[in-house]
Amino acid sequence: MYFVERRKIMPFSFEDKTVLITGASKGIGLGIAQAFAKQGAQVAIIGRQENPLVIDEINKNGGDTKFFSGDVTNHKSLKVAVSSVADYFGKIDIVCSNAGIFPTTLIENISDEEWESVMNTNVRGTFFLVKTCLPYLKKSSNGRVIITSSITGPITGYKGFSHYGASKAAQLGFMRSAALELAQDNITINAVMPGNILTEGLKDLGEDYLTRMAESIPLKRLGTPNDIAQAILFLASEGANFITGQTIVVDGGQTLPENLDGF
Ligand code: NAP
């Protein structure tokens, strides 16, 4: 009986929380939005293009998810989107900086424009988002920021990802100093570091990449957006109240082996 009662308790409840997520029209961001909506949160998706089917799908079981148009590379556009979220929901408690791009190009072929595009989206976009949301997070009793970084850059390298890897490592450099600044307002900032997660973006790397990559992962599969979302729910939950400036690797053990026959 006691066991049955305990099973009814939701591990993470976000019923009184407003969550803002960038890049949630698909992929990992969509998984994050679905996971928060399932736990009762009010969810604001910021993206460049609305996909009404996505919002309907998240809301089909009574969720409260809404799309707001915004481009993370454009500070003005982001300001409008963030203030619209605050006007609509009345507050912002949790911010997920997830929008990101990952073109594969060898160094000799990376144009100035492509380098800037990756840095503007992945690094400057995270900075713009945190800066813009800060006044609202300060008003929350328990403000939270969670960044979707990567294992690529902070831990590993991959040919064609020099700009992407640099941007994902830069997000963590930003996070560590931000953690010290935000702490005075009881706001935490942490990051998840996904391995290879099966999303539309990853599928663009080709079938051969996906098959070989899945085989090289100790848990023998690619990750799912929900695998990442569950780590983010933890970092946004009360269980993580005393954790800031930290990272969680979610990669099925991909970064562990010391050699190819190591598992
Ligand atoms: P995805 O399937 O390509 O989705 C990317 C999302 O970001 C889309 O919703 C896209 O929206 C949005 N976005 C891109 N540029 C934007 C901008 N300027 N303003 C607003 N939204 C923008 O990618 P994903 O695989 O889910 O990746 C999401 C995050 O996880 C990225 O930060 C990526 O670096 C990180 N990550 C992914 C993997 C992986 O294996 N998939 C591994 C490690 C880290 P639009 O509809 O506007 O294009």
Short mmCIF file of C-alpha atoms and ligand atoms in Angstrom, two decimals:
data_model
loop_
_atom_site.label_atom_id
_atom_site.label_comp_id
_atom_site.label_asym_id
_atom_site.label_seq_id
_atom_site.Cartn_x
_atom_site.Cartn_y
_atom_site.Cartn_z
CA MET A 1 0.00 0.00 0.00
CA TYR A 2 2.77 2.36 1.01
CA PHE A 3 4.61 1.39 -2.17
CA VAL A 4 1.56 2.17 -4.31
CA GLU A 5 1.18 5.57 -2.64
CA ARG A 6 4.84 6.38 -3.25
CA ARG A 7 4.58 5.47 -6.93
CA LYS A 8 1.91 8.13 -7.34
CA ILE A 9 4.35 10.86 -6.40
CA MET A 10 5.73 12.54 -9.50
CA PRO A 11 9.54 12.64 -9.38
CA PHE A 12 9.55 16.20 -10.67
CA SER A 13 6.54 18.47 -10.50
CA PHE A 14 6.62 21.80 -12.28
CA GLU A 15 2.97 22.70 -11.92
CA ASP A 16 3.60 26.27 -10.81
CA LYS A 17 6.56 26.88 -13.14
CA THR A 18 6.92 28.71 -16.45
CA VAL A 19 9.63 27.26 -18.68
CA LEU A 20 11.09 29.04 -21.71
CA ILE A 21 12.90 26.86 -24.27
CA THR A 22 14.72 27.96 -27.42
CA GLY A 23 14.89 25.69 -30.46
CA ALA A 24 11.97 23.48 -29.45
CA SER A 25 10.30 23.16 -32.85
CA LYS A 26 11.97 19.75 -33.17
CA GLY A 27 14.72 17.50 -31.82
CA ILE A 28 16.07 17.79 -28.29
CA GLY A 29 14.18 21.04 -27.61
CA LEU A 30 10.88 19.42 -28.50
CA GLY A 31 11.72 16.54 -26.15
CA ILE A 32 12.43 19.06 -23.37
CA ALA A 33 9.12 20.85 -24.04
CA GLN A 34 7.18 17.57 -23.97
CA ALA A 35 8.83 16.46 -20.73
CA PHE A 36 8.12 19.74 -18.90
CA ALA A 37 4.53 19.87 -20.22
CA LYS A 38 4.00 16.30 -18.95
CA GLN A 39 5.03 17.45 -15.47
CA GLY A 40 2.48 20.29 -15.50
CA ALA A 41 4.67 23.26 -16.47
CA GLN A 42 3.57 26.21 -18.58
CA VAL A 43 5.88 25.97 -21.58
CA ALA A 44 6.97 28.77 -23.92
CA ILE A 45 8.72 27.70 -27.10
CA ILE A 46 10.84 30.32 -28.85
CA GLY A 47 11.69 29.58 -32.47
CA ARG A 48 12.00 31.05 -35.91
CA GLN A 49 9.06 29.20 -37.42
CA GLU A 50 5.88 28.06 -35.74
CA ASN A 51 4.79 24.48 -36.28
CA PRO A 52 1.17 24.37 -34.98
CA LEU A 53 1.14 20.54 -35.18
CA VAL A 54 3.96 20.41 -32.62
CA ILE A 55 2.10 22.66 -30.19
CA ASP A 56 -1.15 20.67 -30.66
CA GLU A 57 0.72 17.43 -30.01
CA ILE A 58 2.23 18.74 -26.76
CA ASN A 59 -1.10 20.19 -25.61
CA LYS A 60 -3.23 17.18 -26.52
CA ASN A 61 -3.33 15.96 -22.92
CA GLY A 62 -4.23 19.37 -21.53
CA GLY A 63 -0.82 21.05 -21.59
CA ASP A 64 -0.30 24.80 -21.60
CA THR A 65 2.34 25.29 -24.29
CA LYS A 66 2.59 28.32 -26.55
CA PHE A 67 4.88 29.33 -29.42
CA PHE A 68 6.60 32.75 -29.55
CA SER A 69 8.46 33.85 -32.65
CA GLY A 70 12.12 34.75 -32.02
CA ASP A 71 15.62 34.31 -33.44
CA VAL A 72 18.38 33.75 -30.87
CA THR A 73 20.94 35.49 -33.09
CA ASN A 74 18.95 38.72 -33.04
CA HIS A 75 18.87 40.47 -29.66
CA LYS A 76 15.96 42.72 -30.61
CA SER A 77 13.82 39.80 -31.77
CA LEU A 78 14.70 37.81 -28.63
CA LYS A 79 13.75 40.76 -26.38
CA VAL A 80 10.30 40.96 -27.98
CA ALA A 81 9.82 37.19 -27.68
CA VAL A 82 10.93 37.02 -24.02
CA SER A 83 8.75 39.95 -22.94
CA SER A 84 5.79 38.40 -24.79
CA VAL A 85 6.35 35.17 -22.83
CA ALA A 86 6.41 37.09 -19.54
CA ASP A 87 3.28 39.06 -20.51
CA TYR A 88 1.41 35.91 -21.47
CA PHE A 89 2.38 33.63 -18.56
CA GLY A 90 3.10 36.37 -15.99
CA LYS A 91 6.60 35.11 -15.16
CA ILE A 92 9.62 33.06 -16.25
CA ASP A 93 11.18 30.55 -13.81
CA ILE A 94 13.24 28.17 -15.94
CA VAL A 95 15.18 29.00 -19.11
CA CYS A 96 16.56 26.31 -21.44
CA SER A 97 19.15 27.58 -23.93
CA ASN A 98 18.90 24.80 -26.46
CA ALA A 99 18.79 26.30 -29.97
CA GLY A 100 21.91 25.35 -31.85
CA ILE A 101 23.31 24.52 -35.26
CA PHE A 102 25.98 22.01 -36.21
CA PRO A 103 27.17 22.15 -39.81
CA THR A 104 30.07 19.79 -40.61
CA THR A 105 32.83 21.55 -42.54
CA LEU A 106 36.60 21.03 -42.58
CA ILE A 107 38.62 24.02 -41.37
CA GLU A 108 39.96 24.88 -44.82
CA ASN A 109 36.39 25.18 -46.11
CA ILE A 110 34.80 27.12 -43.24
CA SER A 111 33.88 30.57 -44.50
CA ASP A 112 33.90 33.61 -42.22
CA GLU A 113 30.11 33.64 -42.52
CA GLU A 114 29.75 30.01 -41.42
CA TRP A 115 32.09 30.52 -38.44
CA GLU A 116 30.08 33.58 -37.39
CA SER A 117 26.78 31.83 -37.88
CA VAL A 118 27.79 28.95 -35.56
CA MET A 119 29.18 31.32 -32.92
CA ASN A 120 26.22 33.70 -33.16
CA THR A 121 23.66 30.95 -32.75
CA ASN A 122 25.36 28.74 -30.18
CA VAL A 123 27.39 31.18 -28.04
CA ARG A 124 26.02 34.68 -28.53
CA GLY A 125 22.50 33.21 -28.59
CA THR A 126 23.05 31.73 -25.12
CA PHE A 127 24.46 35.03 -23.82
CA PHE A 128 21.58 37.05 -25.33
CA LEU A 129 19.04 34.67 -23.86
CA VAL A 130 20.46 34.71 -20.34
CA LYS A 131 20.88 38.50 -20.40
CA THR A 132 17.34 39.05 -21.67
CA CYS A 133 15.73 36.64 -19.22
CA LEU A 134 17.70 37.82 -16.19
CA PRO A 135 15.22 40.48 -14.94
CA TYR A 136 12.46 37.84 -14.95
CA LEU A 137 14.61 35.12 -13.36
CA LYS A 138 15.51 37.52 -10.55
CA LYS A 139 11.82 37.80 -9.71
CA SER A 140 11.41 34.01 -9.56
CA SER A 141 11.93 32.39 -6.15
CA ASN A 142 14.14 29.71 -7.73
CA GLY A 143 15.42 30.87 -11.14
CA ARG A 144 17.07 28.21 -13.30
CA VAL A 145 19.09 28.23 -16.52
CA ILE A 146 20.03 25.00 -18.29
CA ILE A 147 22.25 25.06 -21.39
CA THR A 148 22.36 22.27 -23.99
CA SER A 149 26.12 22.06 -24.63
CA SER A 150 27.70 18.89 -26.06
CA ILE A 151 30.46 16.36 -25.49
CA THR A 152 31.93 17.68 -28.79
CA GLY A 153 34.34 20.46 -27.90
CA PRO A 154 34.41 20.27 -24.09
CA ILE A 155 35.51 16.56 -24.12
CA THR A 156 35.86 15.17 -27.64
CA GLY A 157 36.75 16.32 -31.14
CA TYR A 158 35.31 15.34 -34.51
CA LYS A 159 36.57 16.23 -37.98
CA GLY A 160 34.41 19.02 -39.43
CA PHE A 161 33.23 20.23 -36.03
CA SER A 162 36.05 22.67 -35.13
CA HIS A 163 33.70 25.69 -35.08
CA TYR A 164 30.89 23.74 -33.44
CA GLY A 165 33.23 22.25 -30.80
CA ALA A 166 34.64 25.69 -30.03
CA SER A 167 31.11 27.06 -29.58
CA LYS A 168 30.02 24.27 -27.24
CA ALA A 169 33.14 24.68 -25.08
CA ALA A 170 32.54 28.45 -25.03
CA GLN A 171 29.03 27.90 -23.65
CA LEU A 172 30.60 26.17 -20.62
CA GLY A 173 33.13 28.97 -20.12
CA PHE A 174 30.25 31.44 -20.12
CA MET A 175 28.26 29.27 -17.71
CA ARG A 176 30.96 29.05 -15.03
CA SER A 177 31.37 32.81 -14.64
CA ALA A 178 27.62 33.35 -15.02
CA ALA A 179 27.03 30.91 -12.14
CA LEU A 180 28.98 33.23 -9.82
CA GLU A 181 27.07 36.32 -10.98
CA LEU A 182 23.63 34.69 -10.84
CA ALA A 183 24.14 33.04 -7.44
CA GLN A 184 23.50 36.30 -5.60
CA ASP A 185 19.90 36.14 -6.88
CA ASN A 186 19.52 32.43 -6.05
CA ILE A 187 19.57 31.59 -9.77
CA THR A 188 21.44 28.45 -10.80
CA ILE A 189 22.93 27.78 -14.24
CA ASN A 190 24.04 24.32 -15.36
CA ALA A 191 24.57 22.43 -18.60
CA VAL A 192 23.85 19.05 -20.09
CA MET A 193 26.40 17.56 -22.47
CA PRO A 194 24.62 15.24 -24.88
CA GLY A 195 26.43 12.55 -26.84
CA ASN A 196 24.82 11.49 -30.11
CA ILE A 197 21.07 12.03 -29.91
CA LEU A 198 18.78 10.93 -32.73
CA THR A 199 17.23 14.18 -33.99
CA GLU A 200 16.49 15.71 -37.39
CA GLY A 201 19.77 17.61 -37.09
CA LEU A 202 21.78 14.42 -36.42
CA LYS A 203 20.01 12.56 -39.25
CA ASP A 204 21.48 15.16 -41.62
CA LEU A 205 24.89 13.57 -40.92
CA GLY A 206 23.81 10.47 -42.88
CA GLU A 207 22.76 6.84 -42.32
CA ASP A 208 26.35 5.53 -42.27
CA TYR A 209 27.27 8.00 -39.49
CA LEU A 210 24.20 7.01 -37.43
CA THR A 211 24.82 3.25 -37.71
CA ARG A 212 28.54 3.37 -36.98
CA MET A 213 28.07 5.84 -34.15
CA ALA A 214 25.38 3.71 -32.47
CA GLU A 215 27.72 0.68 -32.62
CA SER A 216 30.55 2.62 -30.97
CA ILE A 217 28.46 3.62 -27.94
CA PRO A 218 28.76 1.27 -24.93
CA LEU A 219 24.97 1.25 -24.40
CA LYS A 220 24.70 0.30 -28.12
CA ARG A 221 22.21 2.94 -29.20
CA LEU A 222 21.91 6.61 -30.01
CA GLY A 223 20.27 8.74 -27.33
CA THR A 224 16.72 10.09 -27.52
CA PRO A 225 15.57 13.68 -26.89
CA ASN A 226 13.83 12.34 -23.77
CA ASP A 227 17.17 11.03 -22.41
CA ILE A 228 18.40 14.64 -22.44
CA ALA A 229 15.11 16.06 -21.17
CA GLN A 230 15.19 13.86 -18.06
CA ALA A 231 18.62 15.24 -17.05
CA ILE A 232 17.30 18.76 -17.63
CA LEU A 233 14.22 18.09 -15.49
CA PHE A 234 16.56 17.06 -12.67
CA LEU A 235 18.66 20.23 -12.98
CA ALA A 236 15.46 22.31 -12.96
CA SER A 237 13.98 20.44 -9.99
CA GLU A 238 14.22 21.17 -6.26
CA GLY A 239 16.59 18.20 -6.02
CA ALA A 240 19.22 20.34 -7.75
CA ASN A 241 18.78 23.42 -5.55
CA PHE A 242 22.46 23.41 -4.47
CA ILE A 243 24.01 22.61 -7.86
CA THR A 244 25.33 25.44 -10.02
CA GLY A 245 27.99 25.87 -12.70
CA GLN A 246 28.08 22.09 -13.31
CA THR A 247 27.66 19.69 -16.21
CA ILE A 248 25.96 16.32 -16.72
CA VAL A 249 27.21 14.11 -19.55
CA VAL A 250 24.36 12.12 -21.16
CA ASP A 251 26.09 9.97 -23.78
CA GLY A 252 25.44 6.26 -23.15
CA GLY A 253 29.07 5.92 -22.05
CA GLN A 254 30.47 7.17 -25.36
CA THR A 255 33.28 9.18 -23.78
CA LEU A 256 34.45 6.40 -21.41
CA PRO A 257 36.49 3.83 -23.38
CA GLU A 258 40.26 4.26 -23.34
CA ASN A 259 40.53 2.24 -26.56
CA LEU A 260 38.26 0.83 -29.26
CA ASP A 261 38.12 -2.62 -27.62
CA GLY A 262 37.52 -1.17 -24.19
CA PHE A 263 33.91 -2.28 -23.82
P1 NAP B 1 17.87 20.17 -34.50
O1 NAP B 1 17.07 18.93 -34.60
O2 NAP B 1 18.56 20.68 -35.72
O3 NAP B 1 17.00 21.34 -33.86
C1 NAP B 1 17.59 22.61 -33.63
C2 NAP B 1 16.58 23.58 -33.11
O4 NAP B 1 17.22 24.85 -32.93
C3 NAP B 1 15.43 23.77 -34.05
O5 NAP B 1 14.23 23.88 -33.31
C4 NAP B 1 15.76 25.10 -34.73
O6 NAP B 1 14.59 25.79 -35.11
C5 NAP B 1 16.43 25.84 -33.58
N1 NAP B 1 17.23 26.97 -34.03
C6 NAP B 1 18.34 26.97 -34.80
N2 NAP B 1 18.79 28.21 -35.00
C7 NAP B 1 17.94 29.03 -34.33
C8 NAP B 1 17.87 30.43 -34.15
N3 NAP B 1 18.76 31.28 -34.71
N4 NAP B 1 16.88 30.96 -33.39
C9 NAP B 1 15.95 30.14 -32.82
N5 NAP B 1 15.96 28.80 -32.95
C10 NAP B 1 16.94 28.26 -33.71
O7 NAP B 1 19.02 20.01 -33.41
P2 NAP B 1 19.12 19.09 -32.10
O8 NAP B 1 19.89 17.88 -32.48
O9 NAP B 1 17.81 18.94 -31.45
O10 NAP B 1 20.09 20.02 -31.21
C11 NAP B 1 19.60 20.86 -30.20
C12 NAP B 1 20.76 21.29 -29.32
O11 NAP B 1 21.41 20.14 -28.81
C13 NAP B 1 21.82 22.11 -30.07
O12 NAP B 1 22.28 23.14 -29.23
C14 NAP B 1 22.92 21.09 -30.31
O13 NAP B 1 24.19 21.68 -30.38
C15 NAP B 1 22.79 20.23 -29.06
N6 NAP B 1 23.34 18.88 -29.23
C16 NAP B 1 22.77 17.98 -30.08
C17 NAP B 1 23.32 16.70 -30.20
C18 NAP B 1 22.71 15.64 -31.08
O14 NAP B 1 23.31 14.57 -31.19
N7 NAP B 1 21.56 15.84 -31.68
C19 NAP B 1 24.48 16.35 -29.47
C20 NAP B 1 25.03 17.32 -28.64
C21 NAP B 1 24.47 18.57 -28.50
P3 NAP B 1 14.28 26.23 -36.61
O15 NAP B 1 13.00 25.51 -36.92
O16 NAP B 1 14.09 27.71 -36.49
O17 NAP B 1 15.43 25.84 -37.49
#
